[in-house]
Each structure stands twice: as C-alpha cells, then as structure tokens.
Amino acid sequence: MKTEVTAKLEVQDLSLRFADKTVLQHISMRIPEHKITAFIGPSGCGKSSLLRSFNRMNELLEDTSTDGRVLLDGADIYQAGVEVAELRRRVGIVFQKPNPFPHSVYENVAFGLRLQGIKQPRKLDELVESALKKAALWDEVRDRLHHSAVNLSGGQQQRLVIARAIAIEPEVLLLDEPASALDPISTLKIEELMYDLKQHYTLVIVTHNMQQAARVSDYTAFLNMGQLVEFDETNKMFTDPSQRATEDYITGRFG
Amino acid sequence: MNKTALIPPIMPKQLLRRRRWYNRLFRALIAVAGSSVVLMLAALFIYLFSEVLPLFRGVSGSPLQPLAATYQANNAELPVVQAGWPGVADFSASSASGDYQLLASKNGLACLFSPASPAGCLQQWSLTDTGDTLTSLSWLTADQAVLAGYQSGRLQQWFLLADNQGNLMLRLARELPAQPAAIIHIAAEHNRRGFATLSADGQLALYYSATAKPLWRYATEITDAVDLVFSANNQILSVYSAEQQHRFALDNPHPEISWQTLWHSVWYEGFAGPDYVWQTSSAADGYQPKFSLLPLTSGTLKAAFYAMLFAAPLAIMAAIYTACFLPAGPRRRIKGLIELMAAFPTVILGFIAAVWLAPVIENHLLALLLWVVVAPLSILALAAVWPRLPQSWQQRCSGGAEVLLLMVWLVLVSNLVFVVAGQLDSWLFSDGLRLYLDQQGIYYEQRNALIIGIAMGFAVVPGIYAIADDVLHQVPRHLTRGALALGATPWQAVVRISLPLAAPGLIAAALVGLGRAIGETMILLMATGNSPVMNFNLFEGLRSLTATLAMELSEATVGSSHFRVLFVAALLLLLFTFVANTAAEVIRQRLRKKYQRL
Amino acid sequence: MLQNWFRQGTPWIWLNAGAVALSLLLVAGLLAFILMHSLGVFWPTDLPGHSGSKLWLYLQNWWLFLSGSSAEGGIFPAILGTVLMVLLMAVLVTPLGVLAAVYLHEYAKDGPVLRLIRIAVHNLAGVPSIVFGVFGLGFFVYFLGGSIDNLFYRDSLPTPTFGTPGLIWVSLTLALLTLPVVIVATEQGLAGIPKNLRLGCFALGATKAEVIWKIVLPQASPAMVTALMLAIARAAGEVAPLIFVGVVKSVPALPLSSEFPYLQLQQKITSLGMHIYDSGIQSPAAQDTEPLVFASALVLITLIFMLNLAAYRLRKRLNLRYGNRSVVE
C-alpha cells in the first residue's frame, strides 16, 4: 500500500470468536481516509464481522470475544474507558436489510440528532434536510416527511437509513452489503451515493458482488476463512492479484 | 455540499456525561427490578419461616431472686372416705370445677367420685400394679386428666373417658419417661395443658400433656419444698419451701406445638386412643386445641390426586391432538378456546360445583360411572364407522371440523347415557344407587372428592394443556417428517418421535398442574365438606390446607400457636409448589436446550 | 384386524380428538349454564303486559341490580370495589413487571443468574394465591401497615388506620400475585420486536437506556397493554387471598370520598368474587339468593372475558405486525 494515504482505521492483529467458533484470525490492515474500501470473500468468511468490529457492534451479539486492536485516528477503540455510544456516532453503520424505525421519515433522520442533544426545531429541520439531500432522497420524500418510513420502497428505505447515519456526521461509514436486498436501479442509486459520500467520509463496504466492488471501491480486501488473504488497490486486485486464491475467487472459480 | 455550512453535531462533554449517567442509572434500576422477583420469592420464604420459627424454639427458664414468705398450707379437710373403698386417703385431688374428686392411698388404691352425689366410688381401682408408692397426684386444667407421680420417678397420665355404658372412668393414657427421683409435687398450668413436676432431688421439669418429653428441665437445690404453683399467666413457676418462695421465670409461648403434635398421632383428652386430629376452636372454655397437620395435608393431596386423575389425561390427550394433528389455523382457535377455561374464576367454579354439580351427581351417580366407560367406546365406534361413510362427508369434516362432529356426538351419547342410566338405576337398585351405597355401608357425602376432582380438574386442565401443547408443538418438524418419509403413520410418528422427545415436558406440564391443584382454594373451600378426615375415599369430603387457611387465619390471634401453625400450613403449601414448579421449570429449560441441539 | 387398526393409530387419534371435544364441551357447557341461569333472572314472568314493556322492565331490573347498593340487593359496591382494586393493582404492578421483563430479555446474559430468575418467575406464578394472602396479612397489613400507623397515625392508636386490612393491601397483594403474568406477557412482546431495530438504534450512537426508552418500550406497548389485561383478568376473579387483606362481604361505605385524596386507601372493600362466595355459600338464605349469584357471576365473567378477548386480539395484531421477523446475520 502506498504510504502517502493516511490511515483512518488501523487493524492490528485482530481476532474474533463467537462462542467457541473462531471468526477472524489475526487480521492486520490499514483503512485509508476518504476512500472506499471494499471487503469481498465467500459467505461466512468473516467480512461482516470484521466490519462490525470497527464500531464494536459485535459485542451486541451473544458471546463474542475480541483480541487485538483497532485504532481510529490512532486511538484504540477497544481500550477500557472508550465511550461506545460516542464511538458509534463517529463510526456509523448501515446493514444489509433496511431497518427504518417505525416512525416518520423526518423522525428517523432526526433520531440520532436528538440523541446528540439537538432540540431546536429550526436546526433539526436544517440538518434533516441536508442529510436527506446528501443521501439523494430529499426530492423523493420532501412531500411526505411526516409519513411513516415503513411505507417507503426498499431502495428508499436503505437511503433513508444512510441519511439517518450521516445526519450525525460520522467520520467513517460502514456499509454491510447495503444493496444486496435491492433492485438494480436502487443499487445504482446507492452506488452513486457512495461515490458522492467518499469526499466527506471514509467508507468501508462489504459486498459479495464483484462488479460492485470493482466499480465503486478504491481498495479491496479479500477475506477467506477468517483470514485476510490480500489487500490492495482495487485496480491491482482485479487485474493482477498476487494470491492464487484471490484470482480463483474473482474469476468465479470458487465461492 | 459544503460540510462547513453545517453545525457539526459534536456532543458537548456535559451531555455525554449525562447520557452516560442515565444509562448507568437505568441499568441499575432494571437490575433491581429483575432481581426483585428473586427477592420476592425469598421474602415469602423468609417471612413465613420467621413466623414459624418461634414454634420450634425451645423453652427457656431462669431462676429469679427468692422471696421470703411463709407458706400458707391449704388445710382443706380430707374428705370422707367413700363407703366400700378399702384404701386410706393419703392423697386427695379435687378437680378445678369441683365436679370430681380423686382419692388415693400410697399403695395406689384409688377412688373417683363425684362430691355432688357421694354414693360411693364411680370407679375404684389400683393406679399402679407394680407395688410402687404414690407420691403426688394432680388434676390437669379442664378436669379431663389426672397426673400421678411415684416414688420410683414414674409419671402417669390418666384420661377421664366414658366407657361403653357411658360411665365415666379414668384410663391410663400414657406413661411418661421416668425421672431419677421420686416425684413429690405436680403443678398444672392455668388454661392450658402444661404441668410441672418437682422431684425429691430438686429437679424441676416442665411438660405438655400431649408430648411425653419434658420441654424444660432445671436442677435446683430445693429439698424442702412444700408446694409447686404456676402464676396466673403461666410465666412464673414458684416452689414454696417453709420460709421461701423460689421463683422461676419461664418463656414457653407454644407448648402445644412440636414436631410430634403436628405430624404424629397423639392421644388427646376425651379421645379413645391416639389419632390425627385438627381441632382448633371450640365454644368451651379451657379447650385443648389439636394441631395435627396430617388430615389437612392428606386432604390437599387427595383433592389434587383426584383432580389430576381427571385433568392430566384429558389435557395431555387434547394437547397431543392439537399440537400434532391440527393445521395452524384450527389449532390456534381451539387452543384459545381451551385456554379460556383458565379465565373462569375459581369462585364461580366452586359455587357451581357446590350448589349444582354436587346434587346432580348425587342423583345421577350411575350415569356418571356409566358415561366414563361408554364415552370413549362411543368415540371408538365413531372412528370405526368413519372410513365407511361417503367420501364427501369425510372431506367436509377435516382440519378441525371433526372436533365439532365429536362434540355433537358426545352430547348425543351423553344424553343417551343419562336416559339409560335412569332406567338402569331403578331396575338394578330398587331405591337407586345412592341409597344402595348407603345400605352397603359405603358412606356418600354430597360434597365429596369426586366433585372436587371434576371441578378442580376443570380449573387445572388449561394450565397443563398450554404447556403440553407447547412442548409437543416445538418438537422439530424435520424429525417427524423424517419418520413419515420412512412410511410411519402419523400416529406412529407421534408415538415414536414426538412423545418420547417431549415426555419430560409433559411431566413438567403435569407438575405445574399439580402445583396449581395443591394451591387451589376457593373450589375446595366451597365444594368440600371441610371436615378434616383422613382417607382417600372418593365419595367422602376432605379439608385442605388452603381452605383451612382461608377459614381460620382471620380469626386466629396474631402470634398465637394457632396463628403460627397456620403459617406452617402456608409454608408447607409454598414448599410443595416450589418443588413442583422448580422441577417443572428446570425440565423445560433442559428440554428447550435439547430442542435447539436437534 | 382390530389389532392392526389400533397399531396404525387411527382410534388413538380419535380418542385424542375426543379429549379436545370434551374440553371444548366443558367450556361451552359451563358458559351456557351460567348464561341460562343468569339471563332469565330479571325477566318479569308473572306480570301481565306485552313483551316490549316486559323488556323495558327487564333492562330496568338489570340496571337496578348493577347500580344498587347492597341494601337494595344490588352489586354496585362489589363492582366498584373490584374495579378499584384492579386499577390500583395495575398502577403498582406495571412498572415493576415491565422493568423486570426488560431485564430478562434485554439485559440478562444467558447463564445461571438468568436461569435462576426465570425459575423464580415461574415459581412466583405457581405460588398458591392463598399464600400471597397470608404474606399480605402478615407482612403488609401487620408489619408495613403497623409501621405506618406507628409513624404517622400515632394519635389514633390503638385504633389502627393502615394496620388493618384495606384497599391498598388488597391491591399490593394482587400486584404480587400478577407480577409474573405481566413479566411473561411483556417478555413475549419484547421477543417479538426485530433485533434489527435495536441494532439500528445502537448504530446511531444510542446508549442501551436510550435504545430501550425510545425504540423498545414504545414498540412493546401493545404487549404491555396485553400483559396488563391478562393481569387484571386474573386479579378480578381472585377471592381467597383477599379475604385476609381487606375484601369483606359488605362494606358500610364506599372507598371514595368527595374530598382530597378522594380514594380511601385504608378502607375495606367488597368485590364481585367475594359477593359470589358469600351469598352463594356462606349466607343462610343461599337458596333465595342463588339466582342473583348467577347474575353476579355473569357480570364477573363478562368482565374477565372481555379483558381476555381484548388481550388476545392485541397479541394477534402484534404478531401480525412483526410477522416477518428478521435478525441480522
């Protein structure tokens, strides 16, 4: 990896276990700032778990234990005394299946803002609008801001969830197969959105869609069986992978 | 999009701290609420124990400063020796009411007579046949018993009982454990059946009439005692010597209660022999309360047994059908309806059982007995005929509708049984089965265990059914499907796969039902005779722990022996159900794990 | 052939279906029995006149029965007492039951502690109600009430104010009794809320308390209402434990007053269940009052069934709402 990119996140010898099953083994990598990094790999290779370990979401699941360090701007997020709520504000996450709260569109976006103590209606309006605009959803929902978010289409819901996540100005945005449950048009919209977002945020995306990884990401990591097989610039990965396994996977020979 | 145009929502430190505090506070609050459940259960146990414990605390006594006092001898004239009695009146004991007088000579010759009609002895006999020397004699409170102490240290209790002809006489009820020295004084407590003895070697002993073992012993140096007296509240025992009054403060609040009086058969005054008796109140003054928990415990178990006999098979069979043979829709509907049974308040069930069911069953006993046999047979008959009916009928009655058909069928059969039984009754037994039973010496009480079995069974069914249905339904589908794929019939799949797997769960269901039956109150209170008898006769009544509590606790004086014994009953109920429910829950937790592994 | 028939199992299945049919018959029979004995009670058979005026009279009789005082043969004090005791109970039991359910479902980690608490919940549900009554009398009335009297009502001693059975102790005892009902039903509701929603909330940087306050509890509110209705239905029919703690067969005055605090917490009350027990079995003129007891039973059962039905409906709607449950990976 070239040295001129600053690393937003640095993973050092990270291992993760669910109950008695090892999910990640000794992962080390540096996620560059203001870039899109994609994690690819076969199902169950641990790419989602790795993503979730960046804002400590794994510990909300039963029986997990983490070893190693993850540095955000040089500070270990697994250190004792780290405020997890604040960490998650800085490192947002969007899941595979859209999960809007059963509230109105407006309230969904304002939810995180209210948690941050923002109460003035004017400021809230302003921030909600800007977040929805950034998520390229504003034009579609401006007339039904106060209707239930559950009635939006799948693609709209997912963009709403992204808007909700970026409303609180995270520094890193983690996307866990954000488009896999969506139709092609919605997928395209989400991909365009990611492209816009990378100017402000560091994006990490998990995908099992090779074309998507090739299209949107700057860097790609290939994981297999809980191990990091290869991590490099996307162009290099897809044209000239250094590992045999990577090549096999990318060309569809397994996985 | 210009990032600087927005106010970056970075939280102020203060807000962060406040949120953190709220979070911790909330967690603490929740944890307290969660553990409060355990605390409450613990509080129940601890509180009941704390009320029960004083019953079993030993008696304590301590000597007080002796007082100087000249003893005023009770110079009552010795009564005239009754005509025809050969003895010498060395001892004379008059009962408190003055109705009876007992004379005895040192060699044990005794005469019981009534001063009101001094026409000779009512009873003339020898207190001892071993040549022992009588050294003391006293009546107990309420004139029902006499105590006799001997030179050898022996101590006897005699009860005043009526013989077959109705003549009153004293009978030896129990021989208390002998003391090392002669018993020279006996004092009876006031208002209750305790007494104290003083031996020649200065040993004091405190007894209760229903228990043989002394409650308290104390070695004194007094050898010149002339009398032994209890204070009016029984808290001070005085030994008089010629110049002194030696006093002993006693703390003996519950002499009536011991392990023995609660659980063993005890020979009480007025009874022909040892028995298990629960009798806590009477109009008569100086009444001796009798606290045997055995009739109540057996009553509770009897009621629970008959209720389970009815409810457990019914509920489990119903659960097998709904869980294993019904599609989701009808299953949910039928489940809801059966669980509706639990919504009937037991006070209503008890009321109907008492005022309607009891007389109806008394009059139609034969019909009920007949029905128990005929109803299952009639269902089998329907099952046999069913495949021979036209296809279109069969199709119409599938997916839950056969239950409706069976309901109609059962109503028809039941009506038929009642009509036939009515005819049979008058044909077989000239005056009906009920009177026939009487003639055969089988006692039939209108409010009996049969009624309880049905009414309480009704109350218990939904609880058992709900759990049984759940555990059967949760058996992983792929297992039964596998069996079906191998050519088993649906029933074989259930018997070979589901039932063995779910068997612990069914036991848990039965345990929960048992716990419910043991703890049920209103049905038992209203529809049993509430007579504390001990038998397992289906046609006789009973009295349960719960009904006893309901009837007696409000009337018992706080802190009295009666009050505390009722707490023993409550503790007993709590323990019964604790064991049943804990076992059931542990079984269910294990079963859930097992299902997850499969 | 017969042996083969039995081995295949058809007759056994039919017998099991028979058990279902018998259970349903018992429920239906009991309901029909009560209806038959209670609906006709107030029908003016011996009066002349056309059926319209008879119906009017019939309804009037019902009204008099429902609104009359005990002296007039009515059951208004019993209805009021029942309603008051269950409402007060609801106020007491809901917060604790909901929080305990939240603990069980959201906070406790699978392990011995959780197992212990679950055992305790099921045990508490199985404790004979009369034992709660004994506890209520000894602990609440004598101990708590006595202490309150000693602290605040010194002047009126030895006449007890709170140290004697009364409404507040009735409700407290009922709250203990129904706590497991609330916990179990609320927990069921919590289990129905998709994990996705919680994760989404955490992802926005919410603390656990915020997730529960802002997402979980609002979503679980139908379950809480269900739980409460089941608890009320259970409590409304309870008699045995309440005999000790403040429900009596007749009361001289209603526990309401026109002055603050309006509700006399220390006053004894009467309830429908008690009314049925007392006038059905205890009273010397049981034969004459029997029809009226059936009418009271109908009122009580209607109340309880309506609550159960509402709870059932709510639960069903809740299940539908989250019909497609989803959990992250």
mmCIF file of C-alpha atoms in Angstrom, chain B residues 19-20 22-23 26-27 29-38 40-41 43-44 47-48 51 310 313-322 325-326 332-334 336-341 343-352 354-356 371 376-377 379-384 386-388 402-403 405-408 410-411 447 458 461 465 489-492 496 515-516 518-522 525-526 546-547 549-551 553-554 556 558 563 566-567 570-571 573-574 577-579 581-582 585-586 588-589 592-593, chain C residues 1 5-28 30-31 33-34 37 95-104 107 109-110 113-140 142-143 176 179 183 204-210 212-213 217 233-234 236-241 243-244 272-274 276-281 286 289-291 293-294 296-298 300-301 304-305 308-309 312 315-316:
data_model
loop_
_atom_site.group_PDB
_atom_site.id
_atom_site.type_symbol
_atom_site.label_atom_id
_atom_site.label_comp_id
_atom_site.label_asym_id
_atom_site.label_seq_id
_atom_site.Cartn_x
_atom_site.Cartn_y
_atom_site.Cartn_z
ATOM 1 C CA ARG B 19 -26.231 10.294 28.949
ATOM 2 C CA ARG B 20 -23.709 8.002 30.490
ATOM 3 C CA TYR B 22 -28.737 7.974 32.684
ATOM 4 C CA ASN B 23 -27.560 4.774 31.135
ATOM 5 C CA PHE B 26 -31.331 2.846 34.123
ATOM 6 C CA ARG B 27 -29.236 -0.289 34.139
ATOM 7 C CA LEU B 29 -32.963 0.286 38.075
ATOM 8 C CA ILE B 30 -33.603 -2.541 35.666
ATOM 9 C CA ALA B 31 -31.297 -4.873 37.517
ATOM 10 C CA VAL B 32 -33.109 -4.099 40.753
ATOM 11 C CA ALA B 33 -36.453 -4.796 39.095
ATOM 12 C CA GLY B 34 -35.126 -8.030 37.636
ATOM 13 C CA SER B 35 -33.728 -9.296 40.872
ATOM 14 C CA SER B 36 -36.803 -8.164 42.775
ATOM 15 C CA VAL B 37 -38.540 -11.286 41.516
ATOM 16 C CA VAL B 38 -35.994 -13.466 43.249
ATOM 17 C CA MET B 40 -39.876 -11.531 46.483
ATOM 18 C CA LEU B 41 -39.744 -15.288 46.406
ATOM 19 C CA ALA B 43 -39.073 -12.716 51.083
ATOM 20 C CA LEU B 44 -42.025 -15.090 51.001
ATOM 21 C CA TYR B 47 -41.206 -14.199 56.223
ATOM 22 C CA LEU B 48 -43.113 -17.461 56.566
ATOM 23 C CA GLU B 51 -43.373 -16.622 61.730
ATOM 24 C CA PHE B 310 -59.228 -36.263 35.611
ATOM 25 C CA PRO B 313 -55.004 -37.382 30.797
ATOM 26 C CA LEU B 314 -57.621 -35.074 29.334
ATOM 27 C CA ALA B 315 -55.244 -32.157 28.920
ATOM 28 C CA ILE B 316 -52.364 -34.192 27.559
ATOM 29 C CA MET B 317 -54.543 -36.092 25.106
ATOM 30 C CA ALA B 318 -56.059 -32.848 23.909
ATOM 31 C CA ALA B 319 -52.580 -31.367 23.553
ATOM 32 C CA ILE B 320 -51.379 -34.325 21.504
ATOM 33 C CA TYR B 321 -54.257 -33.804 19.130
ATOM 34 C CA THR B 322 -53.967 -30.046 18.699
ATOM 35 C CA PHE B 325 -52.646 -33.364 14.144
ATOM 36 C CA LEU B 326 -54.202 -29.960 13.580
ATOM 37 C CA ARG B 332 -54.763 -21.599 17.286
ATOM 38 C CA ARG B 333 -58.515 -21.220 17.558
ATOM 39 C CA ILE B 334 -59.028 -24.363 19.625
ATOM 40 C CA GLY B 336 -57.576 -20.139 22.541
ATOM 41 C CA LEU B 337 -60.883 -21.742 23.481
ATOM 42 C CA ILE B 338 -59.367 -24.337 25.798
ATOM 43 C CA GLU B 339 -57.238 -21.703 27.455
ATOM 44 C CA LEU B 340 -60.449 -19.788 28.032
ATOM 45 C CA MET B 341 -61.095 -22.373 30.741
ATOM 46 C CA ALA B 343 -60.418 -17.425 32.655
ATOM 47 C CA PHE B 344 -63.243 -18.795 34.789
ATOM 48 C CA PRO B 345 -62.701 -17.519 38.308
ATOM 49 C CA THR B 346 -62.466 -20.449 40.662
ATOM 50 C CA VAL B 347 -65.013 -18.868 42.949
ATOM 51 C CA ILE B 348 -67.577 -19.387 40.213
ATOM 52 C CA LEU B 349 -66.426 -22.956 39.615
ATOM 53 C CA GLY B 350 -66.655 -23.613 43.338
ATOM 54 C CA PHE B 351 -70.108 -22.102 43.536
ATOM 55 C CA ILE B 352 -71.459 -24.156 40.657
ATOM 56 C CA ALA B 354 -71.308 -26.839 45.343
ATOM 57 C CA VAL B 355 -74.859 -25.813 44.511
ATOM 58 C CA TRP B 356 -75.424 -27.608 41.218
ATOM 59 C CA TRP B 371 -70.503 -42.399 30.998
ATOM 60 C CA PRO B 376 -64.563 -43.483 24.984
ATOM 61 C CA LEU B 377 -66.193 -46.563 23.492
ATOM 62 C CA ILE B 379 -65.706 -42.423 20.122
ATOM 63 C CA LEU B 380 -64.029 -45.648 19.060
ATOM 64 C CA ALA B 381 -67.274 -46.728 17.459
ATOM 65 C CA LEU B 382 -67.434 -43.489 15.509
ATOM 66 C CA ALA B 383 -63.827 -43.989 14.450
ATOM 67 C CA ALA B 384 -64.654 -47.474 13.196
ATOM 68 C CA TRP B 386 -65.946 -43.250 9.825
ATOM 69 C CA PRO B 387 -63.987 -44.770 6.889
ATOM 70 C CA ARG B 388 -67.183 -46.419 5.682
ATOM 71 C CA GLU B 402 -64.092 -33.409 13.202
ATOM 72 C CA VAL B 403 -63.776 -31.890 16.649
ATOM 73 C CA LEU B 405 -68.563 -33.506 14.930
ATOM 74 C CA LEU B 406 -67.203 -35.224 18.028
ATOM 75 C CA MET B 407 -68.736 -32.560 20.255
ATOM 76 C CA VAL B 408 -72.151 -33.206 18.751
ATOM 77 C CA LEU B 410 -70.559 -36.680 22.671
ATOM 78 C CA VAL B 411 -73.624 -34.621 23.515
ATOM 79 C CA ARG B 447 -69.708 -32.622 48.602
ATOM 80 C CA PHE B 458 -61.585 -28.194 35.079
ATOM 81 C CA VAL B 461 -56.762 -28.535 32.565
ATOM 82 C CA TYR B 465 -52.763 -28.235 28.274
ATOM 83 C CA THR B 489 -48.352 -43.458 10.013
ATOM 84 C CA PRO B 490 -48.861 -40.019 11.579
ATOM 85 C CA TRP B 491 -49.737 -41.665 14.864
ATOM 86 C CA GLN B 492 -46.608 -43.812 14.792
ATOM 87 C CA ARG B 496 -42.104 -42.938 18.294
ATOM 88 C CA GLY B 515 -48.877 -27.251 41.873
ATOM 89 C CA ARG B 516 -51.990 -25.436 40.792
ATOM 90 C CA ILE B 518 -52.401 -28.099 45.562
ATOM 91 C CA GLY B 519 -52.693 -24.352 45.839
ATOM 92 C CA GLU B 520 -56.321 -24.025 44.756
ATOM 93 C CA THR B 521 -58.522 -22.598 47.462
ATOM 94 C CA MET B 522 -61.991 -21.445 46.513
ATOM 95 C CA LEU B 525 -63.454 -24.179 50.332
ATOM 96 C CA MET B 526 -66.879 -24.195 48.722
ATOM 97 C CA THR B 546 -55.707 -23.899 51.681
ATOM 98 C CA ALA B 547 -59.337 -23.980 52.814
ATOM 99 C CA LEU B 549 -56.110 -21.086 55.957
ATOM 100 C CA ALA B 550 -58.991 -19.268 54.327
ATOM 101 C CA MET B 551 -61.355 -20.134 57.149
ATOM 102 C CA LEU B 553 -56.379 -17.247 59.630
ATOM 103 C CA SER B 554 -58.549 -14.169 60.035
ATOM 104 C CA ALA B 556 -56.529 -16.579 64.826
ATOM 105 C CA VAL B 558 -51.731 -12.777 65.950
ATOM 106 C CA PHE B 563 -51.719 -18.367 64.035
ATOM 107 C CA LEU B 566 -51.451 -21.772 60.027
ATOM 108 C CA PHE B 567 -48.204 -20.245 58.831
ATOM 109 C CA ALA B 570 -48.793 -21.826 54.290
ATOM 110 C CA LEU B 571 -45.099 -22.684 54.326
ATOM 111 C CA LEU B 573 -48.030 -25.143 50.521
ATOM 112 C CA LEU B 574 -45.218 -22.904 49.397
ATOM 113 C CA THR B 577 -45.450 -25.780 44.893
ATOM 114 C CA PHE B 578 -41.857 -24.603 44.999
ATOM 115 C CA VAL B 579 -40.613 -28.121 44.452
ATOM 116 C CA ASN B 581 -42.607 -25.580 39.840
ATOM 117 C CA THR B 582 -38.840 -25.554 40.138
ATOM 118 C CA GLU B 585 -39.050 -25.131 35.011
ATOM 119 C CA VAL B 586 -35.700 -26.904 35.140
ATOM 120 C CA ARG B 588 -38.428 -27.151 30.488
ATOM 121 C CA GLN B 589 -35.156 -25.262 30.306
ATOM 122 C CA ARG B 592 -35.515 -26.184 25.236
ATOM 123 C CA LYS B 593 -31.751 -26.695 25.018
ATOM 124 C CA MET C 1 -57.639 -56.788 12.145
ATOM 125 C CA TRP C 5 -56.309 -50.899 13.374
ATOM 126 C CA PHE C 6 -55.035 -49.902 16.776
ATOM 127 C CA ARG C 7 -51.414 -50.203 15.741
ATOM 128 C CA GLN C 8 -51.921 -47.793 12.874
ATOM 129 C CA GLY C 9 -53.215 -45.348 15.399
ATOM 130 C CA THR C 10 -56.484 -44.113 13.961
ATOM 131 C CA PRO C 11 -58.526 -44.918 17.080
ATOM 132 C CA TRP C 12 -55.968 -43.223 19.320
ATOM 133 C CA ILE C 13 -56.123 -40.090 17.233
ATOM 134 C CA TRP C 14 -59.881 -40.152 17.532
ATOM 135 C CA LEU C 15 -59.678 -40.546 21.287
ATOM 136 C CA ASN C 16 -57.342 -37.573 21.483
ATOM 137 C CA ALA C 17 -59.718 -35.570 19.347
ATOM 138 C CA GLY C 18 -62.415 -36.704 21.775
ATOM 139 C CA ALA C 19 -60.412 -35.154 24.620
ATOM 140 C CA VAL C 20 -60.339 -31.879 22.716
ATOM 141 C CA ALA C 21 -64.059 -32.138 22.079
ATOM 142 C CA LEU C 22 -64.755 -32.869 25.736
ATOM 143 C CA SER C 23 -62.659 -29.902 26.874
ATOM 144 C CA LEU C 24 -64.481 -27.613 24.480
ATOM 145 C CA LEU C 25 -67.823 -29.055 25.581
ATOM 146 C CA LEU C 26 -66.946 -28.333 29.188
ATOM 147 C CA VAL C 27 -66.134 -24.706 28.386
ATOM 148 C CA ALA C 28 -69.180 -24.238 26.229
ATOM 149 C CA LEU C 30 -70.244 -24.036 31.623
ATOM 150 C CA LEU C 31 -70.748 -20.798 29.721
ATOM 151 C CA PHE C 33 -75.061 -22.979 32.051
ATOM 152 C CA ILE C 34 -74.179 -19.632 33.546
ATOM 153 C CA HIS C 37 -79.186 -19.350 34.941
ATOM 154 C CA PRO C 95 -43.699 -0.537 36.194
ATOM 155 C CA LEU C 96 -42.076 -3.345 38.111
ATOM 156 C CA GLY C 97 -43.288 -6.074 35.788
ATOM 157 C CA VAL C 98 -42.208 -4.237 32.647
ATOM 158 C CA LEU C 99 -38.795 -3.372 34.033
ATOM 159 C CA ALA C 100 -38.269 -6.941 35.186
ATOM 160 C CA ALA C 101 -39.224 -8.197 31.738
ATOM 161 C CA VAL C 102 -36.786 -5.722 30.177
ATOM 162 C CA TYR C 103 -34.107 -7.058 32.465
ATOM 163 C CA LEU C 104 -34.830 -10.642 31.496
ATOM 164 C CA TYR C 107 -30.014 -7.114 29.914
ATOM 165 C CA LYS C 109 -26.914 -12.695 29.788
ATOM 166 C CA ASP C 110 -27.721 -16.335 29.334
ATOM 167 C CA VAL C 113 -28.450 -15.833 37.055
ATOM 168 C CA LEU C 114 -30.936 -15.640 34.219
ATOM 169 C CA ARG C 115 -31.965 -19.240 34.813
ATOM 170 C CA LEU C 116 -32.435 -18.517 38.491
ATOM 171 C CA ILE C 117 -34.629 -15.520 37.776
ATOM 172 C CA ARG C 118 -36.693 -17.471 35.292
ATOM 173 C CA ILE C 119 -37.201 -20.206 37.842
ATOM 174 C CA ALA C 120 -38.231 -17.533 40.326
ATOM 175 C CA VAL C 121 -40.727 -16.044 37.880
ATOM 176 C CA HIS C 122 -42.331 -19.407 37.198
ATOM 177 C CA ASN C 123 -42.324 -20.179 40.874
ATOM 178 C CA LEU C 124 -43.950 -16.919 41.726
ATOM 179 C CA ALA C 125 -46.584 -17.721 39.129
ATOM 180 C CA GLY C 126 -47.166 -21.066 40.804
ATOM 181 C CA VAL C 127 -47.252 -19.935 44.418
ATOM 182 C CA PRO C 128 -50.752 -20.657 45.718
ATOM 183 C CA SER C 129 -52.665 -17.416 45.795
ATOM 184 C CA ILE C 130 -53.684 -18.012 49.377
ATOM 185 C CA VAL C 131 -50.024 -17.964 50.382
ATOM 186 C CA PHE C 132 -49.812 -14.458 48.948
ATOM 187 C CA GLY C 133 -52.793 -13.659 51.132
ATOM 188 C CA VAL C 134 -51.016 -14.989 54.217
ATOM 189 C CA PHE C 135 -47.952 -12.961 53.276
ATOM 190 C CA GLY C 136 -50.122 -9.935 52.629
ATOM 191 C CA LEU C 137 -51.799 -10.170 56.012
ATOM 192 C CA GLY C 138 -48.630 -10.744 57.981
ATOM 193 C CA PHE C 139 -46.194 -8.596 56.082
ATOM 194 C CA PHE C 140 -48.263 -5.847 54.504
ATOM 195 C CA TYR C 142 -49.417 -6.146 60.301
ATOM 196 C CA PHE C 143 -45.841 -5.203 59.568
ATOM 197 C CA LEU C 176 -47.530 -9.582 43.825
ATOM 198 C CA LEU C 179 -46.343 -9.813 38.667
ATOM 199 C CA ILE C 183 -43.444 -10.238 33.189
ATOM 200 C CA LEU C 204 -26.691 5.822 15.695
ATOM 201 C CA GLY C 205 -24.722 6.023 18.885
ATOM 202 C CA ALA C 206 -27.557 5.461 21.317
ATOM 203 C CA THR C 207 -26.838 4.098 24.751
ATOM 204 C CA LYS C 208 -28.668 0.999 25.875
ATOM 205 C CA ALA C 209 -31.030 3.030 28.021
ATOM 206 C CA GLU C 210 -31.891 5.187 25.007
ATOM 207 C CA ILE C 212 -34.899 0.778 25.333
ATOM 208 C CA TRP C 213 -36.671 4.038 26.100
ATOM 209 C CA LEU C 217 -40.588 0.185 25.061
ATOM 210 C CA ALA C 233 -58.403 -10.615 34.306
ATOM 211 C CA ARG C 234 -56.516 -12.839 36.695
ATOM 212 C CA ALA C 236 -60.566 -9.645 39.099
ATOM 213 C CA GLY C 237 -61.633 -13.202 39.872
ATOM 214 C CA GLU C 238 -59.347 -13.730 42.855
ATOM 215 C CA VAL C 239 -61.016 -14.182 46.230
ATOM 216 C CA ALA C 240 -59.094 -16.443 48.580
ATOM 217 C CA PRO C 241 -56.051 -14.298 49.332
ATOM 218 C CA ILE C 243 -60.217 -12.429 52.476
ATOM 219 C CA PHE C 244 -57.277 -11.626 54.732
ATOM 220 C CA LEU C 272 -67.705 -9.458 42.915
ATOM 221 C CA GLY C 273 -65.820 -12.638 43.721
ATOM 222 C CA MET C 274 -66.362 -12.161 47.423
ATOM 223 C CA ILE C 276 -70.391 -14.683 44.916
ATOM 224 C CA TYR C 277 -68.616 -16.638 47.628
ATOM 225 C CA ASP C 278 -70.543 -15.034 50.417
ATOM 226 C CA SER C 279 -74.052 -15.013 49.073
ATOM 227 C CA GLY C 280 -73.562 -18.292 47.213
ATOM 228 C CA ILE C 281 -72.318 -20.436 50.054
ATOM 229 C CA ALA C 286 -78.387 -19.219 49.985
ATOM 230 C CA THR C 289 -80.059 -15.559 46.586
ATOM 231 C CA GLU C 290 -78.872 -18.249 44.188
ATOM 232 C CA PRO C 291 -80.319 -16.651 41.008
ATOM 233 C CA VAL C 293 -75.427 -15.031 42.485
ATOM 234 C CA PHE C 294 -75.625 -16.367 38.955
ATOM 235 C CA SER C 296 -73.202 -11.630 39.617
ATOM 236 C CA ALA C 297 -71.213 -14.493 38.144
ATOM 237 C CA LEU C 298 -72.318 -13.387 34.691
ATOM 238 C CA LEU C 300 -67.758 -11.067 36.596
ATOM 239 C CA ILE C 301 -67.287 -13.492 33.731
ATOM 240 C CA ILE C 304 -62.950 -11.154 32.594
ATOM 241 C CA PHE C 305 -63.787 -12.497 29.159
ATOM 242 C CA ASN C 308 -59.076 -11.744 27.805
ATOM 243 C CA LEU C 309 -60.551 -11.207 24.393
ATOM 244 C CA TYR C 312 -55.933 -11.976 22.616
ATOM 245 C CA ARG C 315 -51.475 -10.107 20.803
ATOM 246 C CA LYS C 316 -52.625 -11.317 17.444
#
